[in-house]
Amino acid sequence: MAAEIRPLAQARTPVLLSEIEAFQDVVNTAVIIPKEDGVISVSQDRTVRVWLKRDSGQYWPSVYHTMPAPCSCMSFNPETRRISVGMDNGVVSVSEQNKTLTCVAFTNITFAHQGGVTVVLFVLEMEWVLSTGQDKSFTWHCSESGQQLGTYRTTAWVSGLQFDVETRHAFVGDYSGQVTILKLEQDNCNLVTTFKGHTGNVTALYWDPVQRVLFSGSSDHSIIMWDIGGRKGTAIELQGHNERVQGLCYAPHTRQLISCGSDGGIVIWNMDVARQETPEWLDSDSCQKCEQPFFWNFKQMWDTKKIGLRQHHCRKCGQAVCGKCSSKRSTIPLLGFEFEVRVCDSCHESITDEERAPTATFHDSKHAVVHMHYEPTRSWLLTSGADKVIKLWDMTPVVS
């Protein structure tokens, strides 16, 4: 059912505490229960399970509740112990308050969407349940009565949702790669703005209400930090995953970002450095270093009797250059490039060893992460993988 892992302590590496198995299908969402040795999980096998750690050191299910349809997402409120579950049939179901979590009964059932529910959030301060679905809609309901209060049609299937309680702003990320900011009222909402920076669909969002910074992860392998509260419009790009980013969380006391991806990577980003915005790529019909024409510049090729070259871009200055003038590679951590990227020859010479110093650490979870959850009081991280296994990690050695 579950195995207790007791590895030797290693410096600056996440410590694997436990593995929870025995699922028949992928666990779409799981959370660590604060102040307890427990985990709540929802799965494609239609089950909601509460796992509590026994004296033997193993996690065993104290609650095994079967839902009417596969469970696609879940939100847990530690204060009320209420569980909100979104399902593939478009239904959002909210449980009763339960202080012991020894029995879970779902009372309020809301038909929120015409397609599967993708994200659900419970907001205690307003008694709202926010949800998004495959039907390209964002809705909010009263958690007590189940009555729909409002809805907003999105441009694409929504895959990320965060909410700021103080300002009542909802951040909605979708499959078009954009993030929409909405101001919610009791029964209506207003469009504030949209952010466009990803070339793939948004797969994860995290809002830090203290720094007023929004982080978005995408299937394009990148993370963007949107500075909303300070320098409005500033967007810092982070490149540290080889596959889609599946989860994000932020530790404000240490100013570290934690990201997980389907490549199995757990990346710890130091955000307490003077990061720079990624330069925009410049347009040109010829290399901005040697002035050789690119292959679509027929006039210059005819005039100079030269064959056109393929266009590249320097990741440091953004200039359009040919392959000969950008034959070098380098890491540029302060621009978010933790892996080596193409730079022009002049920029390569200007980058110092100090500027190449990494600002992130990389760790292998040894399974393709589907979902992650971070519990800051103990610095515990939960990863759920495509291998139908939940892993619990002690992040104290790396988040400090």
GROMACS .gro file of C-alpha atoms in nm:
model
  400
    1MET     CA    1   0.000   0.000   0.000
    2ALA     CA    2   0.269   0.248   0.101
    3ALA     CA    3   0.640   0.234   0.174
    4GLU     CA    4   0.844   0.434   0.421
    5ILE     CA    5   1.170   0.560   0.268
    6ARG     CA    6   1.457   0.641   0.502
    7PRO     CA    7   1.751   0.758   0.291
    8LEU     CA    8   2.080   0.889   0.422
    9ALA     CA    9   2.073   1.264   0.470
   10GLN     CA   10   2.234   1.453   0.184
   11ALA     CA   11   2.326   1.819   0.184
   12ARG     CA   12   2.141   2.050  -0.053
   13THR     CA   13   1.918   1.774  -0.190
   14PRO     CA   14   1.546   1.707  -0.131
   15VAL     CA   15   1.498   1.410   0.102
   16LEU     CA   16   1.241   1.150  -0.003
   17LEU     CA   17   1.027   1.079   0.303
   18SER     CA   18   0.756   0.844   0.177
   19GLU     CA   19   0.586   0.695  -0.125
   20ILE     CA   20   0.213   0.629  -0.145
   21GLU     CA   21   0.097   0.373  -0.399
   22ALA     CA   22  -0.202   0.141  -0.466
   23PHE     CA   23  -0.382   0.372  -0.712
   24GLN     CA   24  -0.558   0.221  -1.014
   25ASP     CA   25  -0.517   0.539  -1.217
   26VAL     CA   26  -0.325   0.868  -1.223
   27VAL     CA   27  -0.368   1.100  -0.923
   28ASN     CA   28  -0.469   1.434  -1.075
   29THR     CA   29  -0.447   1.637  -0.753
   30ALA     CA   30  -0.317   1.573  -0.402
   31VAL     CA   31  -0.245   1.801  -0.106
   32ILE     CA   32  -0.057   1.772   0.221
   33ILE     CA   33  -0.278   1.826   0.527
   34PRO     CA   34  -0.114   2.104   0.732
   35LYS     CA   35  -0.007   2.021   1.089
   36GLU     CA   36  -0.079   1.652   1.032
   37ASP     CA   37   0.094   1.356   0.873
   38GLY     CA   38  -0.175   1.319   0.611
   39VAL     CA   39  -0.248   1.350   0.241
   40ILE     CA   40  -0.573   1.397   0.046
   41SER     CA   41  -0.583   1.269  -0.312
   42VAL     CA   42  -0.832   1.260  -0.600
   43SER     CA   43  -0.782   1.032  -0.896
   44GLN     CA   44  -0.906   0.933  -1.238
   45ASP     CA   45  -1.028   0.610  -1.072
   46ARG     CA   46  -1.311   0.823  -0.922
   47THR     CA   47  -1.181   0.805  -0.566
   48VAL     CA   48  -1.126   1.067  -0.298
   49ARG     CA   49  -0.887   0.930  -0.038
   50VAL     CA   50  -0.752   1.062   0.291
   51TRP     CA   51  -0.418   0.902   0.383
   52LEU     CA   52  -0.299   0.924   0.745
   53LYS     CA   53   0.040   0.811   0.869
   54ARG     CA   54   0.024   0.517   1.111
   55ASP     CA   55   0.261   0.424   1.393
   56SER     CA   56   0.432   0.185   1.152
   57GLY     CA   57   0.544   0.484   0.945
   58GLN     CA   58   0.322   0.391   0.651
   59TYR     CA   59   0.036   0.592   0.502
   60TRP     CA   60  -0.297   0.410   0.494
   61PRO     CA   61  -0.634   0.539   0.364
   62SER     CA   62  -0.865   0.649   0.647
   63VAL     CA   63  -1.126   0.758   0.391
   64TYR     CA   64  -1.205   0.591   0.061
   65HIS     CA   65  -1.493   0.774  -0.110
   66THR     CA   66  -1.608   0.694  -0.465
   67MET     CA   67  -1.740   0.981  -0.677
   68PRO     CA   68  -1.988   0.955  -0.969
   69ALA     CA   69  -1.721   1.040  -1.230
   70PRO     CA   70  -1.341   1.057  -1.261
   71CYS     CA   71  -1.198   1.332  -1.038
   72SER     CA   72  -1.001   1.587  -1.238
   73CYS     CA   73  -0.912   1.846  -0.970
   74MET     CA   74  -0.953   1.930  -0.604
   75SER     CA   75  -0.921   2.217  -0.355
   76PHE     CA   76  -0.878   2.172   0.022
   77ASN     CA   77  -0.939   2.441   0.285
   78PRO     CA   78  -0.738   2.370   0.603
   79GLU     CA   79  -0.955   2.593   0.825
   80THR     CA   80  -1.292   2.434   0.749
   81ARG     CA   81  -1.152   2.098   0.631
   82ARG     CA   82  -1.385   2.120   0.332
   83ILE     CA   83  -1.289   1.943   0.010
   84SER     CA   84  -1.407   2.075  -0.327
   85VAL     CA   85  -1.381   1.824  -0.610
   86GLY     CA   86  -1.418   1.889  -0.984
   87MET     CA   87  -1.509   1.598  -1.209
   88ASP     CA   88  -1.497   1.503  -1.576
   89ASN     CA   89  -1.878   1.530  -1.602
   90GLY     CA   90  -1.870   1.907  -1.530
   91VAL     CA   91  -1.984   1.875  -1.170
   92VAL     CA   92  -1.823   2.049  -0.870
   93SER     CA   93  -1.899   1.883  -0.536
   94VAL     CA   94  -1.822   2.036  -0.193
   95SER     CA   95  -1.796   1.829   0.125
   96GLU     CA   96  -1.927   1.915   0.469
   97GLN     CA   97  -1.701   2.061   0.737
   98ASN     CA   98  -1.506   1.781   0.900
   99LYS     CA   99  -1.257   1.843   1.180
  100THR     CA  100  -1.122   1.488   1.196
  101LEU     CA  101  -1.133   1.389   0.827
  102THR     CA  102  -1.230   1.036   0.932
  103CYS     CA  103  -1.542   1.051   0.715
  104VAL     CA  104  -1.616   1.264   0.410
  105ALA     CA  105  -1.971   1.341   0.294
  106PHE     CA  106  -2.036   1.558  -0.012
  107THR     CA  107  -2.351   1.770   0.015
  108ASN     CA  108  -2.347   2.058  -0.232
  109ILE     CA  109  -2.337   1.937  -0.592
  110THR     CA  110  -2.321   2.197  -0.868
  111PHE     CA  111  -2.341   2.142  -1.242
  112ALA     CA  112  -2.084   2.409  -1.320
  113HIS     CA  113  -1.966   2.321  -1.672
  114GLN     CA  114  -2.068   2.148  -1.993
  115GLY     CA  115  -1.728   1.975  -2.009
  116GLY     CA  116  -1.479   1.843  -1.758
  117VAL     CA  117  -1.373   2.069  -1.470
  118THR     CA  118  -1.006   2.165  -1.504
  119VAL     CA  119  -0.942   2.374  -1.188
  120VAL     CA  120  -1.145   2.437  -0.872
  121LEU     CA  121  -1.070   2.684  -0.589
  122PHE     CA  122  -1.256   2.742  -0.263
  123VAL     CA  123  -1.247   3.099  -0.123
  124LEU     CA  124  -1.347   3.097   0.245
  125GLU     CA  125  -1.365   3.475   0.282
  126MET     CA  126  -1.643   3.504   0.022
  127GLU     CA  127  -1.782   3.150   0.049
  128TRP     CA  128  -1.719   3.116  -0.323
  129VAL     CA  129  -1.621   2.815  -0.529
  130LEU     CA  130  -1.432   2.919  -0.844
  131SER     CA  131  -1.400   2.672  -1.128
  132THR     CA  132  -1.289   2.647  -1.489
  133GLY     CA  133  -1.377   2.389  -1.749
  134GLN     CA  134  -1.313   2.238  -2.088
  135ASP     CA  135  -1.622   2.427  -2.209
  136LYS     CA  136  -1.409   2.747  -2.217
  137SER     CA  137  -1.581   2.904  -1.920
  138PHE     CA  138  -1.487   3.040  -1.578
  139THR     CA  139  -1.764   3.037  -1.314
  140TRP     CA  140  -1.806   3.116  -0.947
  141HIS     CA  141  -2.075   2.971  -0.719
  142CYS     CA  142  -2.193   3.016  -0.362
  143SER     CA  143  -2.041   2.727  -0.167
  144GLU     CA  144  -2.335   2.714   0.075
  145SER     CA  145  -2.631   2.718  -0.165
  146GLY     CA  146  -2.461   2.597  -0.483
  147GLN     CA  147  -2.614   2.890  -0.676
  148GLN     CA  148  -2.415   3.020  -0.970
  149LEU     CA  149  -2.315   3.383  -0.913
  150GLY     CA  150  -2.143   3.461  -1.242
  151THR     CA  151  -1.962   3.327  -1.545
  152TYR     CA  152  -1.708   3.444  -1.801
  153ARG     CA  153  -1.640   3.296  -2.145
  154THR     CA  154  -1.272   3.239  -2.216
  155THR     CA  155  -1.098   3.221  -2.554
  156ALA     CA  156  -0.967   2.869  -2.495
  157TRP     CA  157  -0.978   2.575  -2.259
  158VAL     CA  158  -0.866   2.703  -1.917
  159SER     CA  159  -0.583   2.515  -1.748
  160GLY     CA  160  -0.471   2.750  -1.468
  161LEU     CA  161  -0.652   2.955  -1.204
  162GLN     CA  162  -0.546   3.172  -0.908
  163PHE     CA  163  -0.736   3.427  -0.695
  164ASP     CA  164  -0.633   3.729  -0.490
  165VAL     CA  165  -0.869   3.766  -0.193
  166GLU     CA  166  -0.777   4.127  -0.110
  167THR     CA  167  -0.846   4.275  -0.454
  168ARG     CA  168  -1.085   4.005  -0.584
  169HIS     CA  169  -0.876   3.955  -0.895
  170ALA     CA  170  -0.889   3.618  -1.071
  171PHE     CA  171  -0.595   3.506  -1.288
  172VAL     CA  172  -0.700   3.269  -1.564
  173GLY     CA  173  -0.448   3.085  -1.785
  174ASP     CA  174  -0.563   2.901  -2.095
  175TYR     CA  175  -0.453   2.682  -2.385
  176SER     CA  176  -0.387   2.981  -2.611
  177GLY     CA  177  -0.092   3.070  -2.387
  178GLN     CA  178  -0.240   3.389  -2.245
  179VAL     CA  179  -0.326   3.489  -1.887
  180THR     CA  180  -0.645   3.689  -1.832
  181ILE     CA  181  -0.698   3.906  -1.522
  182LEU     CA  182  -1.061   3.953  -1.413
  183LYS     CA  183  -1.205   4.170  -1.133
  184LEU     CA  184  -1.486   3.974  -0.966
  185GLU     CA  185  -1.793   4.120  -0.802
  186GLN     CA  186  -2.081   3.934  -0.638
  187ASP     CA  187  -2.263   3.864  -0.964
  188ASN     CA  188  -2.044   4.002  -1.245
  189CYS     CA  189  -1.682   4.052  -1.349
  190ASN     CA  190  -1.476   4.300  -1.550
  191LEU     CA  191  -1.183   4.228  -1.779
  192VAL     CA  192  -0.873   4.405  -1.647
  193THR     CA  193  -0.601   4.297  -1.892
  194THR     CA  194  -0.438   4.000  -2.062
  195PHE     CA  195  -0.075   3.887  -2.061
  196LYS     CA  196   0.072   3.714  -2.364
  197GLY     CA  197   0.418   3.563  -2.335
  198HIS     CA  198   0.399   3.187  -2.377
  199THR     CA  199   0.416   3.004  -2.710
  200GLY     CA  200   0.243   2.699  -2.556
  201ASN     CA  201  -0.059   2.652  -2.334
  202VAL     CA  202  -0.047   2.770  -1.972
  203THR     CA  203  -0.017   2.463  -1.750
  204ALA     CA  204   0.040   2.614  -1.404
  205LEU     CA  205  -0.018   2.942  -1.220
  206TYR     CA  206   0.092   3.066  -0.880
  207TRP     CA  207   0.002   3.402  -0.724
  208ASP     CA  208   0.210   3.548  -0.442
  209PRO     CA  209  -0.009   3.809  -0.267
  210VAL     CA  210   0.283   3.946  -0.062
  211GLN     CA  211   0.519   4.036  -0.346
  212ARG     CA  212   0.219   4.074  -0.582
  213VAL     CA  213   0.390   3.858  -0.840
  214LEU     CA  214   0.228   3.604  -1.071
  215PHE     CA  215   0.419   3.300  -1.197
  216SER     CA  216   0.299   3.108  -1.502
  217GLY     CA  217   0.432   2.779  -1.637
  218SER     CA  218   0.369   2.643  -1.984
  219SER     CA  219   0.399   2.346  -2.216
  220ASP     CA  220   0.668   2.550  -2.396
  221HIS     CA  221   0.896   2.446  -2.103
  222SER     CA  222   0.923   2.805  -1.975
  223ILE     CA  223   0.817   2.999  -1.665
  224ILE     CA  224   0.734   3.369  -1.669
  225MET     CA  225   0.730   3.593  -1.362
  226TRP     CA  226   0.484   3.880  -1.411
  227ASP     CA  227   0.560   4.169  -1.174
  228ILE     CA  228   0.211   4.310  -1.125
  229GLY     CA  229   0.244   4.500  -0.799
  230GLY     CA  230   0.580   4.667  -0.857
  231ARG     CA  231   0.712   4.739  -1.203
  232LYS     CA  232   0.394   4.685  -1.397
  233GLY     CA  233   0.449   4.505  -1.722
  234THR     CA  234   0.785   4.354  -1.626
  235ALA     CA  235   0.811   3.991  -1.737
  236ILE     CA  236   1.106   3.775  -1.633
  237GLU     CA  237   1.150   3.448  -1.824
  238LEU     CA  238   1.295   3.132  -1.665
  239GLN     CA  239   1.418   2.836  -1.871
  240GLY     CA  240   1.503   2.527  -1.668
  241HIS     CA  241   1.281   2.239  -1.781
  242ASN     CA  242   1.309   2.007  -2.080
  243GLU     CA  243   0.935   1.935  -2.091
  244ARG     CA  244   0.609   2.098  -1.982
  245VAL     CA  245   0.596   2.273  -1.645
  246GLN     CA  246   0.336   2.099  -1.427
  247GLY     CA  247   0.343   2.288  -1.098
  248LEU     CA  248   0.465   2.607  -0.931
  249CYS     CA  249   0.491   2.740  -0.577
  250TYR     CA  250   0.679   3.024  -0.411
  251ALA     CA  251   0.846   3.048  -0.070
  252PRO     CA  252   0.830   3.422   0.007
  253HIS     CA  253   1.041   3.405   0.325
  254THR     CA  254   1.339   3.274   0.128
  255ARG     CA  255   1.239   3.420  -0.211
  256GLN     CA  256   1.269   3.084  -0.382
  257LEU     CA  257   1.047   2.948  -0.658
  258ILE     CA  258   0.986   2.574  -0.683
  259SER     CA  259   0.883   2.424  -1.015
  260CYS     CA  260   0.814   2.068  -1.125
  261GLY     CA  261   0.781   1.932  -1.477
  262SER     CA  262   0.680   1.624  -1.669
  263ASP     CA  263   1.054   1.570  -1.725
  264GLY     CA  264   1.069   1.469  -1.358
  265GLY     CA  265   1.269   1.775  -1.263
  266ILE     CA  266   1.231   1.967  -0.939
  267VAL     CA  267   1.394   2.307  -0.986
  268ILE     CA  268   1.465   2.552  -0.704
  269TRP     CA  269   1.502   2.908  -0.837
  270ASN     CA  270   1.674   3.184  -0.639
  271MET     CA  271   1.455   3.489  -0.703
  272ASP     CA  272   1.658   3.709  -0.468
  273VAL     CA  273   1.888   3.819  -0.751
  274ALA     CA  274   1.874   4.111  -0.992
  275ARG     CA  275   1.715   3.928  -1.284
  276GLN     CA  276   1.674   4.093  -1.624
  277GLU     CA  277   1.399   4.083  -1.882
  278THR     CA  278   1.462   3.866  -2.186
  279PRO     CA  279   1.529   4.096  -2.484
  280GLU     CA  280   1.281   4.104  -2.771
  281TRP     CA  281   1.396   3.943  -3.092
  282LEU     CA  282   1.475   4.204  -3.356
  283ASP     CA  283   1.359   4.180  -3.717
  284SER     CA  284   1.607   4.215  -4.001
  285ASP     CA  285   1.648   4.101  -4.362
  286SER     CA  286   2.022   4.047  -4.314
  287CYS     CA  287   2.263   3.950  -4.037
  288GLN     CA  288   2.306   4.244  -3.801
  289LYS     CA  289   2.672   4.149  -3.752
  290CYS     CA  290   2.815   4.061  -4.097
  291GLU     CA  291   2.525   4.198  -4.307
  292GLN     CA  292   2.492   3.873  -4.505
  293PRO     CA  293   2.137   3.839  -4.648
  294PHE     CA  294   1.892   3.590  -4.504
  295PHE     CA  295   1.740   3.336  -4.743
  296TRP     CA  296   1.417   3.533  -4.800
  297ASN     CA  297   1.602   3.854  -4.896
  298PHE     CA  298   1.602   3.787  -5.273
  299LYS     CA  299   1.702   4.143  -5.372
  300GLN     CA  300   2.019   4.151  -5.165
  301MET     CA  301   2.108   3.795  -5.268
  302TRP     CA  302   2.076   3.901  -5.635
  303ASP     CA  303   2.268   4.225  -5.587
  304THR     CA  304   2.555   4.066  -5.391
  305LYS     CA  305   2.546   3.730  -5.573
  306LYS     CA  306   2.544   3.551  -5.236
  307ILE     CA  307   2.331   3.263  -5.112
  308GLY     CA  308   2.093   3.357  -4.834
  309LEU     CA  309   2.156   3.229  -4.482
  310ARG     CA  310   1.929   3.100  -4.210
  311GLN     CA  311   1.824   3.351  -3.941
  312HIS     CA  312   1.902   3.301  -3.572
  313HIS     CA  313   1.872   3.528  -3.268
  314CYS     CA  314   2.116   3.601  -2.989
  315ARG     CA  315   1.946   3.531  -2.656
  316LYS     CA  316   2.142   3.806  -2.483
  317CYS     CA  317   2.103   4.107  -2.715
  318GLY     CA  318   1.814   3.985  -2.932
  319GLN     CA  319   1.984   4.071  -3.260
  320ALA     CA  320   1.911   3.874  -3.578
  321VAL     CA  321   2.232   3.693  -3.674
  322CYS     CA  322   2.353   3.417  -3.902
  323GLY     CA  323   2.493   3.085  -3.781
  324LYS     CA  324   2.854   3.190  -3.842
  325CYS     CA  325   2.816   3.499  -3.622
  326SER     CA  326   2.642   3.301  -3.344
  327SER     CA  327   2.843   2.982  -3.327
  328LYS     CA  328   2.885   2.993  -2.947
  329ARG     CA  329   2.660   2.875  -2.664
  330SER     CA  330   2.641   2.997  -2.306
  331THR     CA  331   2.424   2.992  -1.997
  332ILE     CA  332   2.280   3.332  -1.897
  333PRO     CA  333   2.116   3.269  -1.557
  334LEU     CA  334   2.026   3.632  -1.486
  335LEU     CA  335   1.819   3.627  -1.806
  336GLY     CA  336   1.662   3.298  -1.698
  337PHE     CA  337   1.866   3.066  -1.922
  338GLU     CA  338   2.005   2.796  -1.694
  339PHE     CA  339   2.083   2.578  -1.999
  340GLU     CA  340   2.323   2.679  -2.274
  341VAL     CA  341   2.160   2.889  -2.548
  342ARG     CA  342   2.273   3.054  -2.870
  343VAL     CA  343   2.451   3.388  -2.835
  344CYS     CA  344   2.635   3.601  -3.088
  345ASP     CA  345   3.013   3.595  -3.077
  346SER     CA  346   3.047   3.947  -2.933
  347CYS     CA  347   2.800   3.876  -2.650
  348HIS     CA  348   2.976   3.547  -2.574
  349GLU     CA  349   3.300   3.736  -2.517
  350SER     CA  350   3.129   3.988  -2.289
  351ILE     CA  351   2.968   3.730  -2.055
  352THR     CA  352   3.181   3.688  -1.742
  353ASP     CA  353   3.219   3.375  -1.528
  354GLU     CA  354   3.021   3.550  -1.253
  355GLU     CA  355   2.732   3.606  -1.496
  356ARG     CA  356   2.739   3.235  -1.583
  357ALA     CA  357   2.701   3.133  -1.217
  358PRO     CA  358   2.378   2.930  -1.183
  359THR     CA  359   2.082   3.077  -0.995
  360ALA     CA  360   1.887   2.750  -0.974
  361THR     CA  361   1.945   2.396  -0.849
  362PHE     CA  362   1.813   2.088  -1.027
  363HIS     CA  363   1.687   1.765  -0.873
  364ASP     CA  364   1.533   1.449  -1.015
  365SER     CA  365   1.202   1.323  -0.871
  366LYS     CA  366   1.240   1.002  -1.076
  367HIS     CA  367   0.885   1.017  -1.205
  368ALA     CA  368   0.701   1.233  -1.458
  369VAL     CA  369   0.527   1.487  -1.234
  370VAL     CA  370   0.156   1.545  -1.300
  371HIS     CA  371   0.082   1.764  -0.998
  372MET     CA  372   0.271   1.920  -0.707
  373HIS     CA  373   0.180   2.078  -0.372
  374TYR     CA  374   0.404   2.260  -0.125
  375GLU     CA  375   0.338   2.284   0.249
  376PRO     CA  376   0.548   2.581   0.372
  377THR     CA  377   0.527   2.531   0.750
  378ARG     CA  378   0.730   2.207   0.729
  379SER     CA  379   0.887   2.269   0.387
  380TRP     CA  380   0.731   1.950   0.254
  381LEU     CA  381   0.672   1.894  -0.116
  382LEU     CA  382   0.426   1.648  -0.266
  383THR     CA  383   0.465   1.522  -0.622
  384SER     CA  384   0.213   1.304  -0.801
  385GLY     CA  385   0.347   1.120  -1.103
  386ALA     CA  386   0.229   0.951  -1.419
  387ASP     CA  387   0.348   0.626  -1.251
  388LYS     CA  388   0.042   0.647  -1.016
  389VAL     CA  389   0.269   0.716  -0.719
  390ILE     CA  390   0.266   1.006  -0.470
  391LYS     CA  391   0.603   1.108  -0.325
  392LEU     CA  392   0.659   1.324  -0.017
  393TRP     CA  393   0.982   1.524   0.003
  394ASP     CA  394   1.151   1.720   0.280
  395MET     CA  395   1.268   2.037   0.103
  396THR     CA  396   1.446   2.186   0.407
  397PRO     CA  397   1.796   2.125   0.266
  398VAL     CA  398   1.720   2.326  -0.049
  399VAL     CA  399   1.451   2.575   0.061
  400SER     CA  400   1.631   2.765   0.334
   0.00000   0.00000   0.00000
